[in-house]
Amino acid sequence: MIGLFGGTFDPIHIGHVDTVSLVKRKLALDYVLFVPANIPPHRSSPIVSPEHRLAMVNLAIKDIPGFKCDDREIKRGGVSYMILTLRELRQELGNRSLCVILGLDSFLELPSWHQWTEILEKAHIVVMQRPGWAAPSILPDWWKEANQSSIDELRMQPHGFVYYLPVPNCEVSSTNIRRRVPRSLEKDHGLSPRVLQYIRLHRLYD
Ligand code: ATP
């Protein structure tokens, strides 16, 4: 079973890496692809270029077994619709199980995504539920039908389920890091030392 973790990663931080490490362990994923978006469809434009964001993802995960950086959305260019990436991966993976890993905040916006109803035809969705975020008390039908609480079931089918996974809070956010760079980032920055060095070297977010 393979994981896919997409994001803007402007910049990537330990909240991303530690939480996805936990998901990888809990679901015994073979590997996780980190896919930086070229132009994210659902939010304001990133501050730094796709090339810098890609370089930071590479630096943050390069020594972590089972984490791989995938630059297909940046190479493709344009707006990075998840469904385009999933169609390509489905072709490449055949019948292997694929899990899109999403924060609950992102998952709640799913029905606004481009061709969203096709997403569960290509992959499962693993929803990371952080403290402070709750699912709606009345779930829409499509969600109820896809809900699955067995990891074994996820493994046996290539796509189609939503699996809910509570994860601990990690109070780091890219927005906060970007705000703090021009002042001080010496302590508790939530970045890997290599990523911090890269940000300093290229004077990103100054
Ligand atoms: P920003 O502050 O720029 O909005 P972000 O981290 O929320 O940054 P992305 O880089 O696009 O934005 O996030 C990718 C994914 O990481 C999303 O699914 C989001 O829910 C999840 N995520 C973000 N921060 C954390 C965190 N501290 N712990 C766990 N998951 C996180």
CSV table of C-alpha atoms and ligand atoms in Angstrom, one decimal:
chain,number,residue,atom,x,y,z
A,1,MET,CA,0.0,0.0,0.0
A,2,ILE,CA,1.4,3.4,-1.1
A,3,GLY,CA,0.8,6.9,0.4
A,4,LEU,CA,0.5,10.2,-1.5
A,5,PHE,CA,0.9,13.4,0.4
A,6,GLY,CA,0.4,16.5,-1.6
A,7,GLY,CA,0.9,20.1,-0.4
A,8,THR,CA,2.2,23.5,-1.1
A,9,PHE,CA,5.1,22.9,1.3
A,10,ASP,CA,5.9,26.7,1.5
A,11,PRO,CA,8.0,25.5,3.5
A,12,ILE,CA,7.8,21.9,4.5
A,13,HIS,CA,8.0,21.5,8.3
A,14,ILE,CA,8.1,18.8,11.0
A,15,GLY,CA,4.3,18.9,11.3
A,16,HIS,CA,4.1,17.5,7.8
A,17,VAL,CA,7.0,15.0,8.2
A,18,ASP,CA,6.2,13.7,11.7
A,19,THR,CA,2.5,13.3,11.2
A,20,VAL,CA,3.0,11.5,7.9
A,21,SER,CA,5.6,9.3,9.5
A,22,LEU,CA,3.0,8.2,12.0
A,23,VAL,CA,0.5,7.5,9.2
A,24,LYS,CA,3.0,5.5,7.4
A,25,ARG,CA,3.7,3.4,10.5
A,26,LYS,CA,0.1,2.9,11.5
A,27,LEU,CA,-0.9,1.8,8.0
A,28,ALA,CA,2.3,0.0,7.3
A,29,LEU,CA,2.7,1.8,4.0
A,30,ASP,CA,5.4,0.6,1.6
A,31,TYR,CA,6.4,4.2,0.8
A,32,VAL,CA,4.9,7.7,0.7
A,33,LEU,CA,5.3,10.1,-2.2
A,34,PHE,CA,5.5,13.8,-1.2
A,35,VAL,CA,4.1,15.8,-4.1
A,36,PRO,CA,4.6,19.5,-4.1
A,37,ALA,CA,2.0,21.4,-6.0
A,38,ASN,CA,3.0,23.7,-8.9
A,39,ILE,CA,0.0,26.0,-8.5
A,40,PRO,CA,-2.3,24.9,-5.7
A,41,PRO,CA,-5.9,25.2,-6.8
A,42,HIS,CA,-7.6,26.0,-3.4
A,43,ARG,CA,-5.5,28.7,-1.9
A,44,SER,CA,-3.4,31.8,-2.6
A,45,SER,CA,-0.2,31.5,-4.6
A,46,PRO,CA,2.8,30.2,-2.8
A,47,ILE,CA,5.4,32.8,-1.8
A,48,VAL,CA,8.5,30.9,-3.1
A,49,SER,CA,9.0,29.2,-6.5
A,50,PRO,CA,8.1,25.5,-7.1
A,51,GLU,CA,11.8,24.8,-7.5
A,52,HIS,CA,12.7,26.1,-4.1
A,53,ARG,CA,9.7,24.3,-2.5
A,54,LEU,CA,10.7,21.0,-4.2
A,55,ALA,CA,14.3,21.5,-3.1
A,56,MET,CA,13.2,21.9,0.5
A,57,VAL,CA,11.0,18.8,0.4
A,58,ASN,CA,14.0,16.8,-0.9
A,59,LEU,CA,16.2,18.1,1.9
A,60,ALA,CA,13.6,17.4,4.6
A,61,ILE,CA,12.9,13.8,3.6
A,62,LYS,CA,16.0,12.5,1.9
A,63,ASP,CA,17.3,10.5,4.8
A,64,ILE,CA,13.9,9.1,5.8
A,65,PRO,CA,13.4,5.5,4.6
A,66,GLY,CA,10.2,5.1,2.6
A,67,PHE,CA,9.7,8.8,1.9
A,68,LYS,CA,10.1,9.9,-1.7
A,69,CYS,CA,9.8,13.2,-3.4
A,70,ASP,CA,7.8,13.3,-6.6
A,71,ASP,CA,8.1,16.3,-8.9
A,72,ARG,CA,5.4,15.4,-11.4
A,73,GLU,CA,3.0,18.3,-10.6
A,74,ILE,CA,5.8,20.8,-11.0
A,75,LYS,CA,7.0,19.2,-14.3
A,76,ARG,CA,3.4,19.2,-15.6
A,77,GLY,CA,3.0,22.9,-14.8
A,78,GLY,CA,-0.3,24.8,-14.5
A,79,VAL,CA,-2.8,24.2,-11.8
A,80,SER,CA,-2.1,21.1,-9.8
A,81,TYR,CA,-5.4,19.2,-9.7
A,82,MET,CA,-5.1,16.1,-7.6
A,83,ILE,CA,-7.2,14.0,-10.0
A,84,LEU,CA,-4.6,14.5,-12.8
A,85,THR,CA,-1.9,13.1,-10.5
A,86,LEU,CA,-4.1,10.2,-9.4
A,87,ARG,CA,-4.9,9.2,-13.0
A,88,GLU,CA,-1.2,9.0,-13.8
A,89,LEU,CA,-0.4,7.1,-10.6
A,90,ARG,CA,-3.3,4.6,-11.2
A,91,GLN,CA,-1.8,3.8,-14.6
A,92,GLU,CA,1.6,3.3,-13.0
A,93,LEU,CA,0.5,1.3,-10.0
A,94,GLY,CA,-2.0,-1.1,-11.6
A,95,ASN,CA,-4.1,-2.6,-8.8
A,96,ARG,CA,-1.9,-1.6,-5.8
A,97,SER,CA,-3.7,0.2,-3.0
A,98,LEU,CA,-3.1,3.9,-3.0
A,99,CYS,CA,-3.9,6.2,-0.1
A,100,VAL,CA,-4.1,10.0,-0.4
A,101,ILE,CA,-3.2,11.5,3.0
A,102,LEU,CA,-5.0,14.7,3.9
A,103,GLY,CA,-5.6,16.8,6.9
A,104,LEU,CA,-9.2,17.0,7.9
A,105,ASP,CA,-9.1,20.7,7.0
A,106,SER,CA,-8.3,19.8,3.4
A,107,PHE,CA,-10.7,16.8,3.3
A,108,LEU,CA,-13.7,19.0,4.4
A,109,GLU,CA,-13.1,20.9,1.1
A,110,LEU,CA,-13.1,17.8,-1.1
A,111,PRO,CA,-16.5,18.5,-2.8
A,112,SER,CA,-15.0,21.8,-4.2
A,113,TRP,CA,-12.1,19.9,-5.8
A,114,HIS,CA,-11.8,19.5,-9.6
A,115,GLN,CA,-13.7,16.3,-10.6
A,116,TRP,CA,-13.7,15.2,-7.0
A,117,THR,CA,-16.2,12.3,-7.4
A,118,GLU,CA,-13.5,10.5,-9.4
A,119,ILE,CA,-10.9,10.8,-6.7
A,120,LEU,CA,-12.2,7.7,-4.7
A,121,GLU,CA,-12.3,5.8,-8.0
A,122,LYS,CA,-8.5,6.1,-8.1
A,123,ALA,CA,-7.4,6.1,-4.4
A,124,HIS,CA,-8.5,5.7,-0.8
A,125,ILE,CA,-8.4,8.8,1.4
A,126,VAL,CA,-6.7,8.7,4.8
A,127,VAL,CA,-7.9,11.7,6.8
A,128,MET,CA,-5.6,12.9,9.6
A,129,GLN,CA,-7.7,14.2,12.3
A,130,ARG,CA,-5.8,16.6,14.5
A,131,PRO,CA,-7.2,17.7,17.9
A,132,GLY,CA,-9.4,20.8,17.4
A,133,TRP,CA,-10.8,19.6,14.1
A,134,ALA,CA,-14.0,17.5,14.1
A,135,ALA,CA,-16.0,15.9,11.3
A,136,PRO,CA,-19.5,17.2,10.8
A,137,SER,CA,-22.0,15.4,13.0
A,138,ILE,CA,-24.1,14.5,10.0
A,139,LEU,CA,-22.0,13.0,7.3
A,140,PRO,CA,-22.9,13.4,3.6
A,141,ASP,CA,-24.0,10.1,2.0
A,142,TRP,CA,-20.9,9.7,-0.2
A,143,TRP,CA,-18.7,9.9,3.0
A,144,LYS,CA,-20.9,7.5,4.9
A,145,GLU,CA,-20.8,5.0,2.1
A,146,ALA,CA,-17.0,5.2,1.7
A,147,ASN,CA,-16.2,5.1,5.5
A,148,GLN,CA,-14.0,2.2,6.5
A,149,SER,CA,-12.4,1.4,9.8
A,150,SER,CA,-10.3,-1.6,8.8
A,151,ILE,CA,-6.8,-1.1,7.5
A,152,ASP,CA,-7.0,-4.7,6.0
A,153,GLU,CA,-9.9,-3.7,3.9
A,154,LEU,CA,-7.9,-0.7,2.6
A,155,ARG,CA,-5.1,-3.1,1.7
A,156,MET,CA,-7.4,-5.5,-0.2
A,157,GLN,CA,-9.0,-2.9,-2.5
A,158,PRO,CA,-7.0,-0.4,-4.6
A,159,HIS,CA,-9.3,2.6,-4.0
A,160,GLY,CA,-12.7,3.7,-2.7
A,161,PHE,CA,-12.5,4.1,1.1
A,162,VAL,CA,-12.2,6.9,3.5
A,163,TYR,CA,-10.2,6.0,6.6
A,164,TYR,CA,-10.1,8.3,9.6
A,165,LEU,CA,-6.9,8.5,11.7
A,166,PRO,CA,-6.6,10.7,14.8
A,167,VAL,CA,-3.1,12.2,15.0
A,168,PRO,CA,-1.5,14.3,17.8
A,169,ASN,CA,-1.3,18.0,17.4
A,170,CYS,CA,1.9,19.5,16.1
A,171,GLU,CA,1.6,23.3,16.5
A,172,VAL,CA,3.7,24.1,13.5
A,173,SER,CA,2.4,25.9,10.4
A,174,SER,CA,4.0,27.1,7.2
A,175,THR,CA,2.2,30.4,7.6
A,176,ASN,CA,3.7,30.9,11.0
A,177,ILE,CA,7.2,30.0,9.8
A,178,ARG,CA,6.9,32.5,6.9
A,179,ARG,CA,5.9,35.3,9.3
A,180,ARG,CA,8.8,34.5,11.6
A,181,VAL,CA,11.6,34.3,9.1
A,182,PRO,CA,12.3,38.0,8.8
A,183,ARG,CA,12.5,38.3,12.6
A,184,SER,CA,14.0,35.3,14.3
A,185,LEU,CA,13.8,31.6,13.7
A,186,GLU,CA,16.6,30.4,15.9
A,187,LYS,CA,14.5,28.2,18.3
A,188,ASP,CA,11.4,26.1,18.0
A,189,HIS,CA,11.1,26.8,14.3
A,190,GLY,CA,9.7,23.4,13.4
A,191,LEU,CA,12.0,23.1,10.4
A,192,SER,CA,14.7,20.5,9.7
A,193,PRO,CA,18.1,22.1,10.1
A,194,ARG,CA,18.8,21.5,6.4
A,195,VAL,CA,15.7,23.3,5.4
A,196,LEU,CA,16.4,26.2,7.7
A,197,GLN,CA,19.9,26.4,6.2
A,198,TYR,CA,18.4,26.4,2.7
A,199,ILE,CA,16.0,29.2,3.6
A,200,ARG,CA,18.9,31.3,5.0
A,201,LEU,CA,21.1,30.6,2.0
A,202,HIS,CA,18.5,31.7,-0.6
A,203,ARG,CA,17.1,34.4,1.6
A,204,LEU,CA,13.6,32.9,1.2
A,205,TYR,CA,10.7,34.7,3.0
A,206,ASP,CA,12.9,37.7,4.0
B,1,ATP,P1,0.0,27.0,5.2
B,1,ATP,O1,0.3,27.5,6.6
B,1,ATP,O2,0.9,27.7,4.1
B,1,ATP,O3,-1.5,27.0,4.8
B,1,ATP,P2,-0.2,24.1,5.3
B,1,ATP,O4,0.9,23.2,5.8
B,1,ATP,O5,-1.5,24.2,5.9
B,1,ATP,O6,0.5,25.5,5.1
B,1,ATP,P3,0.1,22.6,2.8
B,1,ATP,O7,1.6,22.7,2.7
B,1,ATP,O8,-0.6,22.7,1.5
B,1,ATP,O9,-0.4,23.8,3.7
B,1,ATP,O10,-0.3,21.4,3.7
B,1,ATP,C1,-0.3,20.1,3.2
B,1,ATP,C2,-1.0,19.2,4.1
B,1,ATP,O11,-0.4,19.2,5.4
B,1,ATP,C3,-2.5,19.5,4.3
B,1,ATP,O12,-3.3,18.3,4.1
B,1,ATP,C4,-2.6,19.9,5.8
B,1,ATP,O13,-3.8,19.6,6.3
B,1,ATP,C5,-1.4,19.2,6.4
B,1,ATP,N1,-0.8,19.9,7.5
B,1,ATP,C6,-0.4,21.1,7.6
B,1,ATP,N2,0.1,21.4,8.8
B,1,ATP,C7,0.1,20.3,9.5
B,1,ATP,C8,0.5,19.9,10.9
B,1,ATP,N3,1.1,20.8,11.7
B,1,ATP,N4,0.3,18.6,11.2
B,1,ATP,C9,-0.2,17.7,10.4
B,1,ATP,N5,-0.7,18.0,9.1
B,1,ATP,C10,-0.5,19.3,8.7
